PDB file of C-alpha atoms in Angstrom:
ATOM      1  CA  ARG A  29     -21.313  30.262  -9.275  1.00  0.00           C
ATOM      2  CA  PRO A  30     -23.080  31.747  -6.240  1.00  0.00           C
ATOM      3  CA  GLY A  31     -21.435  31.494  -2.859  1.00  0.00           C
ATOM      4  CA  LEU A  32     -19.148  33.185  -0.380  1.00  0.00           C
ATOM      5  CA  ALA A  33     -15.932  34.554  -1.790  1.00  0.00           C
ATOM      6  CA  LYS A  34     -12.977  35.455   0.413  1.00  0.00           C
ATOM      7  CA  CYS A  35     -11.620  38.909  -0.309  1.00  0.00           C
ATOM      8  CA  ALA A  36      -8.014  38.536  -1.344  1.00  0.00           C
ATOM      9  CA  GLY A  37      -5.555  39.968   1.144  1.00  0.00           C
ATOM     10  CA  THR A  38      -8.208  40.395   3.818  1.00  0.00           C
ATOM     11  CA  MET A  39     -10.087  38.349   6.376  1.00  0.00           C
ATOM     12  CA  ALA A  40     -13.382  39.675   5.059  1.00  0.00           C
ATOM     13  CA  TRP A  41     -15.887  37.586   3.137  1.00  0.00           C
ATOM     14  CA  GLU A  42     -18.304  38.829   0.502  1.00  0.00           C
ATOM     15  CA  TRP A  43     -21.416  37.197  -0.888  1.00  0.00           C
ATOM     16  CA  SER A  44     -20.976  36.745  -4.619  1.00  0.00           C
ATOM     17  CA  VAL A  45     -23.445  35.718  -7.314  1.00  0.00           C
ATOM     18  CA  ALA A  46     -20.829  35.714 -10.046  1.00  0.00           C
ATOM     19  CA  GLU A  47     -20.011  32.482 -11.875  1.00  0.00           C
TER      20      GLU A  47
END
């Protein structure tokens, strides 16, 4: 589902449109 996904092992966030 669309939303913000936290990059594992980092403090960065990425916008994701994956389910």
